[in-house]
PDB file of C-alpha atoms in Angstrom:
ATOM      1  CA  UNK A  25      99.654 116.029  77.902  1.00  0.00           C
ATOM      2  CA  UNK A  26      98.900 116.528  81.154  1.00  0.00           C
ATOM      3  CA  UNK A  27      95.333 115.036  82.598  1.00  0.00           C
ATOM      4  CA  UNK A  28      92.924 115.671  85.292  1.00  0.00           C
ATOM      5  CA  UNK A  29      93.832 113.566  88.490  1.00  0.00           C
ATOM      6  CA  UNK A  30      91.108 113.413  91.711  1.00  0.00           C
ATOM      7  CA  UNK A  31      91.824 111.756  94.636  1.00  0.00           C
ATOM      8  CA  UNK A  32      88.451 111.237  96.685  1.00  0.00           C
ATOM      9  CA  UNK A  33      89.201 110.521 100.062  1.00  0.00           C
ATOM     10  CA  UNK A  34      85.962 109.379 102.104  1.00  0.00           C
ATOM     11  CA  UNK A  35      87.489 108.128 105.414  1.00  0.00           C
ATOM     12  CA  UNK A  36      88.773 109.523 108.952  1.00  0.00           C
ATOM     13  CA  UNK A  37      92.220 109.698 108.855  1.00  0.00           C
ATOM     14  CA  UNK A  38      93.084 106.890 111.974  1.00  0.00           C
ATOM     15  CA  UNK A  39      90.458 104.441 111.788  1.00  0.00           C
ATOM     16  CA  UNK A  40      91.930 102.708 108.761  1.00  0.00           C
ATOM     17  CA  UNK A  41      94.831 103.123 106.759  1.00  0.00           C
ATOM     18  CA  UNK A  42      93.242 104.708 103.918  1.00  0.00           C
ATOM     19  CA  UNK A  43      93.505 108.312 104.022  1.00  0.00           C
ATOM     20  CA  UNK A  44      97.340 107.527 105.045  1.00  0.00           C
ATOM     21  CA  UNK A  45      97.902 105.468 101.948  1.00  0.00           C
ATOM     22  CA  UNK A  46      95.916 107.978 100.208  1.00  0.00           C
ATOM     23  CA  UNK A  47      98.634 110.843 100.656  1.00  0.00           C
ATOM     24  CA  UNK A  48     101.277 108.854  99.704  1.00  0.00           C
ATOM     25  CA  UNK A  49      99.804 108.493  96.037  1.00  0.00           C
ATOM     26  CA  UNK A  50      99.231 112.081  95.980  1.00  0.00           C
ATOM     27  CA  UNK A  51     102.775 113.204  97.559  1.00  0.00           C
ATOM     28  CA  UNK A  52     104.446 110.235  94.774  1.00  0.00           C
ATOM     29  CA  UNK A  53     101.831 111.431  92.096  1.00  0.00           C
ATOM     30  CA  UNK A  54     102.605 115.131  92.312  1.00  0.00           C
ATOM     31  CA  UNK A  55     105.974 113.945  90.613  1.00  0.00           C
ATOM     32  CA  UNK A  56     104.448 113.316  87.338  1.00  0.00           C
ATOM     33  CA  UNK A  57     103.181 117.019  86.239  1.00  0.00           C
ATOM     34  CA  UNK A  58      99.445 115.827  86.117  1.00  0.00           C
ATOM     35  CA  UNK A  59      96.790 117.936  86.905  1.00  0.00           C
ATOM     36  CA  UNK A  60      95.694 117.608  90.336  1.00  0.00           C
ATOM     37  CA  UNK A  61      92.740 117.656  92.250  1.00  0.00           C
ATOM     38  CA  UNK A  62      92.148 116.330  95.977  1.00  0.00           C
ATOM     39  CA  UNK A  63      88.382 116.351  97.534  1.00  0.00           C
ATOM     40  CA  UNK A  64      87.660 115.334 101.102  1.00  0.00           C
ATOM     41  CA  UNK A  65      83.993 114.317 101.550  1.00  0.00           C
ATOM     42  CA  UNK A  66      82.056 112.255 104.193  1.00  0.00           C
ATOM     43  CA  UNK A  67      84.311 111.462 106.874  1.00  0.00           C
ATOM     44  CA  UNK A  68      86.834 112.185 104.687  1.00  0.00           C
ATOM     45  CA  UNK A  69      86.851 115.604 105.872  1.00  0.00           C
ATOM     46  CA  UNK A  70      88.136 115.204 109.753  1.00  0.00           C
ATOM     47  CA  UNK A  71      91.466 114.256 107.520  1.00  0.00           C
ATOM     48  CA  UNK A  72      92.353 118.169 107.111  1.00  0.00           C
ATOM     49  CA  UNK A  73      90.851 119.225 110.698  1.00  0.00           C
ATOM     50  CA  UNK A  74      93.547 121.213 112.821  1.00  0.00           C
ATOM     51  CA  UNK A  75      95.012 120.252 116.369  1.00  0.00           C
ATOM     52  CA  UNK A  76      95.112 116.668 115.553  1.00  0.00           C
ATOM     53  CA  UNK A  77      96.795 114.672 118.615  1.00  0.00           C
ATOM     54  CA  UNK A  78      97.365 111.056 117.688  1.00  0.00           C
ATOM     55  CA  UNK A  79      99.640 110.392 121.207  1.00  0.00           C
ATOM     56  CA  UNK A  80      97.100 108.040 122.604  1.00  0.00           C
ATOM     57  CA  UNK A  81      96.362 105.498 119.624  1.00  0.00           C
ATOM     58  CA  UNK A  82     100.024 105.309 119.424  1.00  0.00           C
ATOM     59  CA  UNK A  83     100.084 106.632 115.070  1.00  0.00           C
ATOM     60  CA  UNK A  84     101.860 108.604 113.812  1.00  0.00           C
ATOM     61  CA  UNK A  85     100.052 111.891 113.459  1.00  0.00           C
ATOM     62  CA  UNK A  86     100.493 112.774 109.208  1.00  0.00           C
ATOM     63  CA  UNK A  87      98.262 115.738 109.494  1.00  0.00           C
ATOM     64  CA  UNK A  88     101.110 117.920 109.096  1.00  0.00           C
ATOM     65  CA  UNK A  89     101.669 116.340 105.471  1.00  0.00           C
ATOM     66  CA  UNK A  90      98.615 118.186 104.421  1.00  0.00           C
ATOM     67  CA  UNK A  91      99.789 121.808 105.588  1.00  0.00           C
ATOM     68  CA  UNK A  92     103.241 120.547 102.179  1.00  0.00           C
ATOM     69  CA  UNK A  93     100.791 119.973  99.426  1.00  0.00           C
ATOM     70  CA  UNK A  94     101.109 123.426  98.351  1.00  0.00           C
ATOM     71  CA  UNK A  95     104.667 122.970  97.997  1.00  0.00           C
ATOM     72  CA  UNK A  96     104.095 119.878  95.894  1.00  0.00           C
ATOM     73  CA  UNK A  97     102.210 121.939  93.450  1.00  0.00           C
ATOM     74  CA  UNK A  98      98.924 120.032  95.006  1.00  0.00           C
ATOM     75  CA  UNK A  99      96.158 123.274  95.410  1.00  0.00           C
ATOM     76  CA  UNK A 100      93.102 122.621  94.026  1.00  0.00           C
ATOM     77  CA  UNK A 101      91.685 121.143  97.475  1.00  0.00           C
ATOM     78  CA  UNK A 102      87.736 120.393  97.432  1.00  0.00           C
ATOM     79  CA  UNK A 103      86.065 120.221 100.350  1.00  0.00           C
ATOM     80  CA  UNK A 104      82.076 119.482 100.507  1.00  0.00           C
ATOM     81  CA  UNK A 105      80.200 121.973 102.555  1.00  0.00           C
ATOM     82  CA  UNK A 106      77.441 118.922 103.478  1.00  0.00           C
ATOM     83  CA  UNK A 107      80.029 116.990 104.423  1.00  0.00           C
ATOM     84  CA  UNK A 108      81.139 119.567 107.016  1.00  0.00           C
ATOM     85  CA  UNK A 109      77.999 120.692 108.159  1.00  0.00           C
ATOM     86  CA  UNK A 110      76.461 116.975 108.486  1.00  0.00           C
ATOM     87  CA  UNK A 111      79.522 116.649 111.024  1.00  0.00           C
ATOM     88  CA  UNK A 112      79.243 119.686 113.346  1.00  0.00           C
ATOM     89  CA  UNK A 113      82.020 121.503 111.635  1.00  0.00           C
ATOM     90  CA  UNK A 114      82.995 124.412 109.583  1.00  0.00           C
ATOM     91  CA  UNK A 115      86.312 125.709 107.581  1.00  0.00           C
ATOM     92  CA  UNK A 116      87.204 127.217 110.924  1.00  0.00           C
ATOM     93  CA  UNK A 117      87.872 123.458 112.234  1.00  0.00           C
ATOM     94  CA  UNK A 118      90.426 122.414 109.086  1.00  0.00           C
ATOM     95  CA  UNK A 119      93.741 123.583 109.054  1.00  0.00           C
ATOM     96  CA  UNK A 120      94.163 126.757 106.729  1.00  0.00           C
ATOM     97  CA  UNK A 121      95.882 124.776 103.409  1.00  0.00           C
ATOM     98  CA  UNK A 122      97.884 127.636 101.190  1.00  0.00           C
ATOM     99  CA  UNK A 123      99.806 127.724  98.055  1.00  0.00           C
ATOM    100  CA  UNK A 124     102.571 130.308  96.852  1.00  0.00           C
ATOM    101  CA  UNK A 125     100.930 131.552  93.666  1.00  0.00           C
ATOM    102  CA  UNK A 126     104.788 131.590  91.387  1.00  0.00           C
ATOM    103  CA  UNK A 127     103.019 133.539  88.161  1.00  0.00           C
ATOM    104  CA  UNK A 128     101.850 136.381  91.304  1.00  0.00           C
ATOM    105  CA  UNK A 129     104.605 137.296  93.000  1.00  0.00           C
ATOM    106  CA  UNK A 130     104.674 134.311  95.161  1.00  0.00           C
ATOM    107  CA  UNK A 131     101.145 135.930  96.341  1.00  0.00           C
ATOM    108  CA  UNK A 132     100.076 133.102  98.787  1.00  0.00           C
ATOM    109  CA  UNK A 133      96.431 131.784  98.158  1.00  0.00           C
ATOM    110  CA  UNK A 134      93.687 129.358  99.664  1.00  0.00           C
ATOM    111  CA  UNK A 135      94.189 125.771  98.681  1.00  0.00           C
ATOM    112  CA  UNK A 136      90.151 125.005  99.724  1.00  0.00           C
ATOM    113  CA  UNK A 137      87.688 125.342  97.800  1.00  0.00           C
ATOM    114  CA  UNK A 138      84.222 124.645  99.923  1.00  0.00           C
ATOM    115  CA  UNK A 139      82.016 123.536  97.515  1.00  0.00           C
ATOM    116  CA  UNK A 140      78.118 121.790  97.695  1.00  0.00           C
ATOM    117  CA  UNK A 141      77.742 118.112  96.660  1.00  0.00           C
ATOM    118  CA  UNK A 142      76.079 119.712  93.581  1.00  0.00           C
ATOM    119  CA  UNK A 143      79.266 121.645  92.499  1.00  0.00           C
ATOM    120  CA  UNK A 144      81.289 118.822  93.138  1.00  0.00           C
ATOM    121  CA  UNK A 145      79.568 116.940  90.807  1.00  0.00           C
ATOM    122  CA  UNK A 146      80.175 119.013  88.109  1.00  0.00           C
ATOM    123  CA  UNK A 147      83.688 118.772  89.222  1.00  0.00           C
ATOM    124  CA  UNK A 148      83.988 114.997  89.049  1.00  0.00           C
ATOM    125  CA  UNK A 149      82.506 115.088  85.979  1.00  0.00           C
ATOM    126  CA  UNK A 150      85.972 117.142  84.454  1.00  0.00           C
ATOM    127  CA  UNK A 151      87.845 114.535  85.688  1.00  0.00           C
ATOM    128  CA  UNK A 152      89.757 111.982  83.869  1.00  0.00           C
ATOM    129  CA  UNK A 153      91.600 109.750  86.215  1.00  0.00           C
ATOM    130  CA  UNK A 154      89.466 109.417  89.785  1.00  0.00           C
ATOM    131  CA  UNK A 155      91.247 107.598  92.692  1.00  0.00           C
ATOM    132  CA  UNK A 156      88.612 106.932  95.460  1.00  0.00           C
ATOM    133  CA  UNK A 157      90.282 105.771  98.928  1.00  0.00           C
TER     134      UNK A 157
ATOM    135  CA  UNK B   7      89.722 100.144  75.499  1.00  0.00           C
ATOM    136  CA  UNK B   8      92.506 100.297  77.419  1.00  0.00           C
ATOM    137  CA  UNK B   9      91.902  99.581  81.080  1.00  0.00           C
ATOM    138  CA  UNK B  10      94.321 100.013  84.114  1.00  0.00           C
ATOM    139  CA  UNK B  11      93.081  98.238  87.505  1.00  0.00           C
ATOM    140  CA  UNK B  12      94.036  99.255  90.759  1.00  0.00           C
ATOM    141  CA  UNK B  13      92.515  96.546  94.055  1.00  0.00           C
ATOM    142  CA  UNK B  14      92.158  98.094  97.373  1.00  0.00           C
ATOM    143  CA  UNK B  15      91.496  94.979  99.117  1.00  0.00           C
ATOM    144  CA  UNK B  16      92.602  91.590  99.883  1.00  0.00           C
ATOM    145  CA  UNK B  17      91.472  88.633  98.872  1.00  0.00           C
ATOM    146  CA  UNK B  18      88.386  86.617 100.652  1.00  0.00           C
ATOM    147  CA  UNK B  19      87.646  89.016 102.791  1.00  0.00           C
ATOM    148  CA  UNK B  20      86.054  91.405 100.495  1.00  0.00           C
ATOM    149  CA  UNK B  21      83.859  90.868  97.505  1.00  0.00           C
ATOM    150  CA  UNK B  22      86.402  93.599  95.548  1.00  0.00           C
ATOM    151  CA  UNK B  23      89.546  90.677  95.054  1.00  0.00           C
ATOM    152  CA  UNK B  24      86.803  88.802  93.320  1.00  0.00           C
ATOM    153  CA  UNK B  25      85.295  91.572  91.359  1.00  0.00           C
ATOM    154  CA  UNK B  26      88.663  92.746  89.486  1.00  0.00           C
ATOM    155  CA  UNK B  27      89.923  89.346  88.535  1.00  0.00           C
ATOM    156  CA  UNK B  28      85.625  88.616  86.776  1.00  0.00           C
ATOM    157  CA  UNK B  29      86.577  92.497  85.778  1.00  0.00           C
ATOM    158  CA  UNK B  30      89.524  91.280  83.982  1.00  0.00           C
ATOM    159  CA  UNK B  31      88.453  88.111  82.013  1.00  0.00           C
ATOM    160  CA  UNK B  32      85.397  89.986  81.003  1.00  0.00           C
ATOM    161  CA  UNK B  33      87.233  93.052  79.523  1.00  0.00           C
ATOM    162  CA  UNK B  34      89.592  90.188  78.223  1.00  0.00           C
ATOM    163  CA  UNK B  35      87.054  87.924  76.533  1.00  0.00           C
ATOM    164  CA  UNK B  36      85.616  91.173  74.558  1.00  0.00           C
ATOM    165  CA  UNK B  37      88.978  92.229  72.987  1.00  0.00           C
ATOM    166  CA  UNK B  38      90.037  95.341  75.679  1.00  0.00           C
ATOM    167  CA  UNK B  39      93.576  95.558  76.644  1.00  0.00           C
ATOM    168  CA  UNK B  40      94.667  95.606  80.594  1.00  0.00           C
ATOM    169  CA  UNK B  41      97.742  97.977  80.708  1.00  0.00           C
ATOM    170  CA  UNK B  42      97.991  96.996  84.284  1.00  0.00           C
ATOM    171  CA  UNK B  43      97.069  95.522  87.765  1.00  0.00           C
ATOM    172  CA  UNK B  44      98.183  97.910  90.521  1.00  0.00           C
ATOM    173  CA  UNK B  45      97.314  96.123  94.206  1.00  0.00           C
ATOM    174  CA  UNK B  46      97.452  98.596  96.660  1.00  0.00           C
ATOM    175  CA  UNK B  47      96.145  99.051 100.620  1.00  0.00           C
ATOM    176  CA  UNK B  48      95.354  95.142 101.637  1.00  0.00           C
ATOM    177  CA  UNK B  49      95.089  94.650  97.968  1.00  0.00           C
ATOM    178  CA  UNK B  50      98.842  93.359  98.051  1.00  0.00           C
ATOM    179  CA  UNK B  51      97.631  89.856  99.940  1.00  0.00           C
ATOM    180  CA  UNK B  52      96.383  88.894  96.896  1.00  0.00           C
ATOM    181  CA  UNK B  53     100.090  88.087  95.528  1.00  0.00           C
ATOM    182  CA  UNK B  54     100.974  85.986  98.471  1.00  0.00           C
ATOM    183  CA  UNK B  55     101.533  82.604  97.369  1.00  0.00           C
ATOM    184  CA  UNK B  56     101.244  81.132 100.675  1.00  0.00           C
ATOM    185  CA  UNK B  57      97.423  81.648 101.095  1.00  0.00           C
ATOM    186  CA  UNK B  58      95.368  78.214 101.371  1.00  0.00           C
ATOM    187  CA  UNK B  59      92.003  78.517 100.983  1.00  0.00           C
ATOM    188  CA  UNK B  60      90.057  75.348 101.386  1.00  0.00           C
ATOM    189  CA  UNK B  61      89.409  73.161  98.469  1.00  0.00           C
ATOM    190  CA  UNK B  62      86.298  73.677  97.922  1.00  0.00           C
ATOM    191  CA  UNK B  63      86.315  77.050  97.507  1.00  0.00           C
ATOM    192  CA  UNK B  64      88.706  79.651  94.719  1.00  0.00           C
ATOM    193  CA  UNK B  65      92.138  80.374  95.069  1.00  0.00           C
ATOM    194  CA  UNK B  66      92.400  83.498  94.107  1.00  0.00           C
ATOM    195  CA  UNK B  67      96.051  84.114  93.790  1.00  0.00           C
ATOM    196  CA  UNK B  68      96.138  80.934  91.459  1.00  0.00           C
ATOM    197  CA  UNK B  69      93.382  82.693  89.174  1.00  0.00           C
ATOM    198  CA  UNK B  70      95.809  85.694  88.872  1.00  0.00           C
ATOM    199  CA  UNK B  71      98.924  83.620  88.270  1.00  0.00           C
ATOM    200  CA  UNK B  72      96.931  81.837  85.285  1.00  0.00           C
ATOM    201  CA  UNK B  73      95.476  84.709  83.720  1.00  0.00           C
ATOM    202  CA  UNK B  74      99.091  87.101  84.168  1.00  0.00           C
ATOM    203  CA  UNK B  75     100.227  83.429  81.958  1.00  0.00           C
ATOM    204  CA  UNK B  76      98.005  82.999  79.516  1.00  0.00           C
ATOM    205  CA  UNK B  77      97.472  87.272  79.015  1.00  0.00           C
ATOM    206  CA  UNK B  78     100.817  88.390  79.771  1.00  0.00           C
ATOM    207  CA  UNK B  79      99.026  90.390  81.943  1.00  0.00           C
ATOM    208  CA  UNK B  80     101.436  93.230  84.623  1.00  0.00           C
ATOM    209  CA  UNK B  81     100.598  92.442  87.986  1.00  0.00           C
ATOM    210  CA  UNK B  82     102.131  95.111  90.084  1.00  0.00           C
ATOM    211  CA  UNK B  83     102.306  95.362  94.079  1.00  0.00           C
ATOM    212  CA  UNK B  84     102.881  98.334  95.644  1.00  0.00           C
ATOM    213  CA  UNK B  85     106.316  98.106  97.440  1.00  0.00           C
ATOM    214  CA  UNK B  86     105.045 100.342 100.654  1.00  0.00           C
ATOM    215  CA  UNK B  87     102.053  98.626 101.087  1.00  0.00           C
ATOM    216  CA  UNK B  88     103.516  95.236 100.739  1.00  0.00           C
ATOM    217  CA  UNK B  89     106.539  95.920 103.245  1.00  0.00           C
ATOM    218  CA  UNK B  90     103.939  97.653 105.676  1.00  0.00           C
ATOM    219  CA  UNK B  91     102.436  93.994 105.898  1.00  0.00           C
ATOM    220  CA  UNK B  92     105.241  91.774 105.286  1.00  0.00           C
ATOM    221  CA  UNK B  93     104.521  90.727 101.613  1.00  0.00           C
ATOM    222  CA  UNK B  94     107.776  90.857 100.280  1.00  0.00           C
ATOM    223  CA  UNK B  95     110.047  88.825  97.073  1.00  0.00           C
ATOM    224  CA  UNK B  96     113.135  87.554  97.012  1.00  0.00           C
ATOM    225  CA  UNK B  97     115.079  90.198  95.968  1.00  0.00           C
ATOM    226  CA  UNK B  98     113.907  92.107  98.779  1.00  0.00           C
ATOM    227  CA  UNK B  99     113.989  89.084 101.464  1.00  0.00           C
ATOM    228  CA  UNK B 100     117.960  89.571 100.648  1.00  0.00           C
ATOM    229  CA  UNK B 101     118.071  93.906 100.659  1.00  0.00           C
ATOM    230  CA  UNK B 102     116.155  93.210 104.317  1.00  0.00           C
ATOM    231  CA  UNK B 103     117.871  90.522 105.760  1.00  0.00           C
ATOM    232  CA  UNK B 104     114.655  88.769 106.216  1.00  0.00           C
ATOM    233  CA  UNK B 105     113.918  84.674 106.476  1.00  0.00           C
ATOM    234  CA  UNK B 106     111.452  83.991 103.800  1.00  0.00           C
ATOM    235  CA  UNK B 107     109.225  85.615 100.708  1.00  0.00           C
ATOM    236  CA  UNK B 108     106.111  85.247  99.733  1.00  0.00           C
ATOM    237  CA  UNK B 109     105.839  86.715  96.281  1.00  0.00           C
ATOM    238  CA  UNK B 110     103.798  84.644  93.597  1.00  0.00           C
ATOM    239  CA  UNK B 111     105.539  84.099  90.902  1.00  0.00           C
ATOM    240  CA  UNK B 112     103.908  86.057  88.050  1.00  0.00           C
ATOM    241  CA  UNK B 113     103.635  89.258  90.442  1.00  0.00           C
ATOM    242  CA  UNK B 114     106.095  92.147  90.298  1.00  0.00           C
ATOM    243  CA  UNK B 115     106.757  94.634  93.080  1.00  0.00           C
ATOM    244  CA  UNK B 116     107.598  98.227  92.371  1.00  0.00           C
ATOM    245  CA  UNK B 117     106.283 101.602  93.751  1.00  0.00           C
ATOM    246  CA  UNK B 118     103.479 104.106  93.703  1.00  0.00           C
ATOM    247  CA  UNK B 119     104.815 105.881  89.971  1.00  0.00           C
ATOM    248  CA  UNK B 120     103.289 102.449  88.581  1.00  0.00           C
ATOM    249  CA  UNK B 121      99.518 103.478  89.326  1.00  0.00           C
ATOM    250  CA  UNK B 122      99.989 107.017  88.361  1.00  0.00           C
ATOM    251  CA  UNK B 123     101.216 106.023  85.430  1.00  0.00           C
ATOM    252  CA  UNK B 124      98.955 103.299  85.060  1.00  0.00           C
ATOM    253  CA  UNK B 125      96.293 106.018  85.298  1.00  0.00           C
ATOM    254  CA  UNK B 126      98.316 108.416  82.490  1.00  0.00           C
ATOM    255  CA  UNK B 127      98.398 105.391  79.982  1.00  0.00           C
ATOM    256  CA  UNK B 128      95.000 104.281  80.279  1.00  0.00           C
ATOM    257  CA  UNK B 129      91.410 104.605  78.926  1.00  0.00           C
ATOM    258  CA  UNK B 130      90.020 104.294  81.974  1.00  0.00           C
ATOM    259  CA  UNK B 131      91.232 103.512  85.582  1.00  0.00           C
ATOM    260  CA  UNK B 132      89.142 100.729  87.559  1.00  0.00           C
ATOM    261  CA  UNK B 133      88.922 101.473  91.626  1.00  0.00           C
ATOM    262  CA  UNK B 134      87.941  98.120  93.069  1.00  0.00           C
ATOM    263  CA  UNK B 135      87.477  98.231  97.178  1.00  0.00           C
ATOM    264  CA  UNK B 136      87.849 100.422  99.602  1.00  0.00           C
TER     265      UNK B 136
END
């Protein structure tokens, strides 16, 4: 019996290692046929923005990683719209997540899902196991 | 209640190292079970056995070792995490042709499928830090 996973990720991707460790639970996790949810919110949410260049802090630049989850079965992607907005930025600024939709002709779909803080309350509140990083 | 643990952050320097081990003897002293102890992030310093804080104050590894003894309690560190910051046993001092471990006894090091599943077999999954 498969239960509801969500992996809350709160921090910028660089500053600490967080968001890094963070994706390797999710990319290990997605092994075990659980349903999976990811949300990005506070500065959580540079994590997913596009044209990421890490070449001058000298990391290694795991953006890319994000662009797989589909392939992992990892598509129910949360973003919060506050989040976003509070920062200057829009969906425009994240890289565009998909998923190859297997039951629809491999129809390929949106992994995010912008949602308000209210929403993704209620969505917390489905969740059985919450990982917070 | 069955309650899996996972700690985020090492010992002394956040409040969170102290918070899961008062977490644990708590759940402990009112009957609950603890599946598991996943230490993950800077969490893994807690299982060094090298640490020593002054005299006056806790040693928090010691707590763990004591309670994992008297509960039987799985104390798990995450193998990434630990190599990343060179907390590593003996088995693995050998596989890595490394000088020296620093594994408490009463600690166990495996991967990331142990807080997953720590999360699958649980009542209820404890976040402490980070």
């Amino acid at each position: 019996m498969a239960k509801k996973f969500m992996y809350i990720n709160r921090k910028a991707p660089y500053g600490t290692v967080y968001a890094l460790e963070s994706l390797e639970v999710v990319l290990i996790g997605a092994a075990f046929d659980q349903d999976v949810s990811l949300a990005f919110i506070g500065d959580g949410v540079y994590q997913l923005t596009k044209g990421q260049n890490t070449k001058a802090i000298g990391q290694k630049n795991f953006s890319p990683v994000y662009m797989a989850l589909g392939d992992y079965d990892v598509n129910k992607i949360y973003v919060e719209k506050e989040s976003l907005e509070e920062r200057g930025l829009s969906l425009e600024d994240l890289q565009h997540l998909v998923w190859e939709d297997e039951d629809n002709d491999y129809e390929e779909k949106d992994s995010i899902r912008l949602v308000s803080r209210a929403e993704l309350t209620d969505v917390l509140d489905e969740q059985e196991v919450i990982l917070s990083f | 209640m069955k309650f899996s643990l996972q700690i985020n952050e090492g010992p002394y320097q956040h409040q969170a190292a102290d918070s899961a081990i008062q977490f644990t003897k708590a759940a402990l002293a009112k009957g609950h079970e603890i599946f598991r102890v996943f230490f993950y992030h800077d969490g893994v310093n807690n299982a060094t056995r090298l640490a020593i804080p002054p005299q006056d104050d806790r040693n928090i590894t010691a707590e763990w070792v004591a309670l994992q003894k008297e509960h039987n309690l799985d104390l798990v560190v995450c193998i990434a995490a630990a190599q990343r910051r060179g907390l590593i046993d003996e088995d693995e001092m050998t596989r890595q042709g490394k000088d020296a471990n620093n594994i408490s006894e009463g600690f166990r090091i495996s991967g990331l499928g142990q807080l997953i599943e720590a999360g699958i077999e649980a009542d209820r999954l404890i976040v402490f830090g980070a």
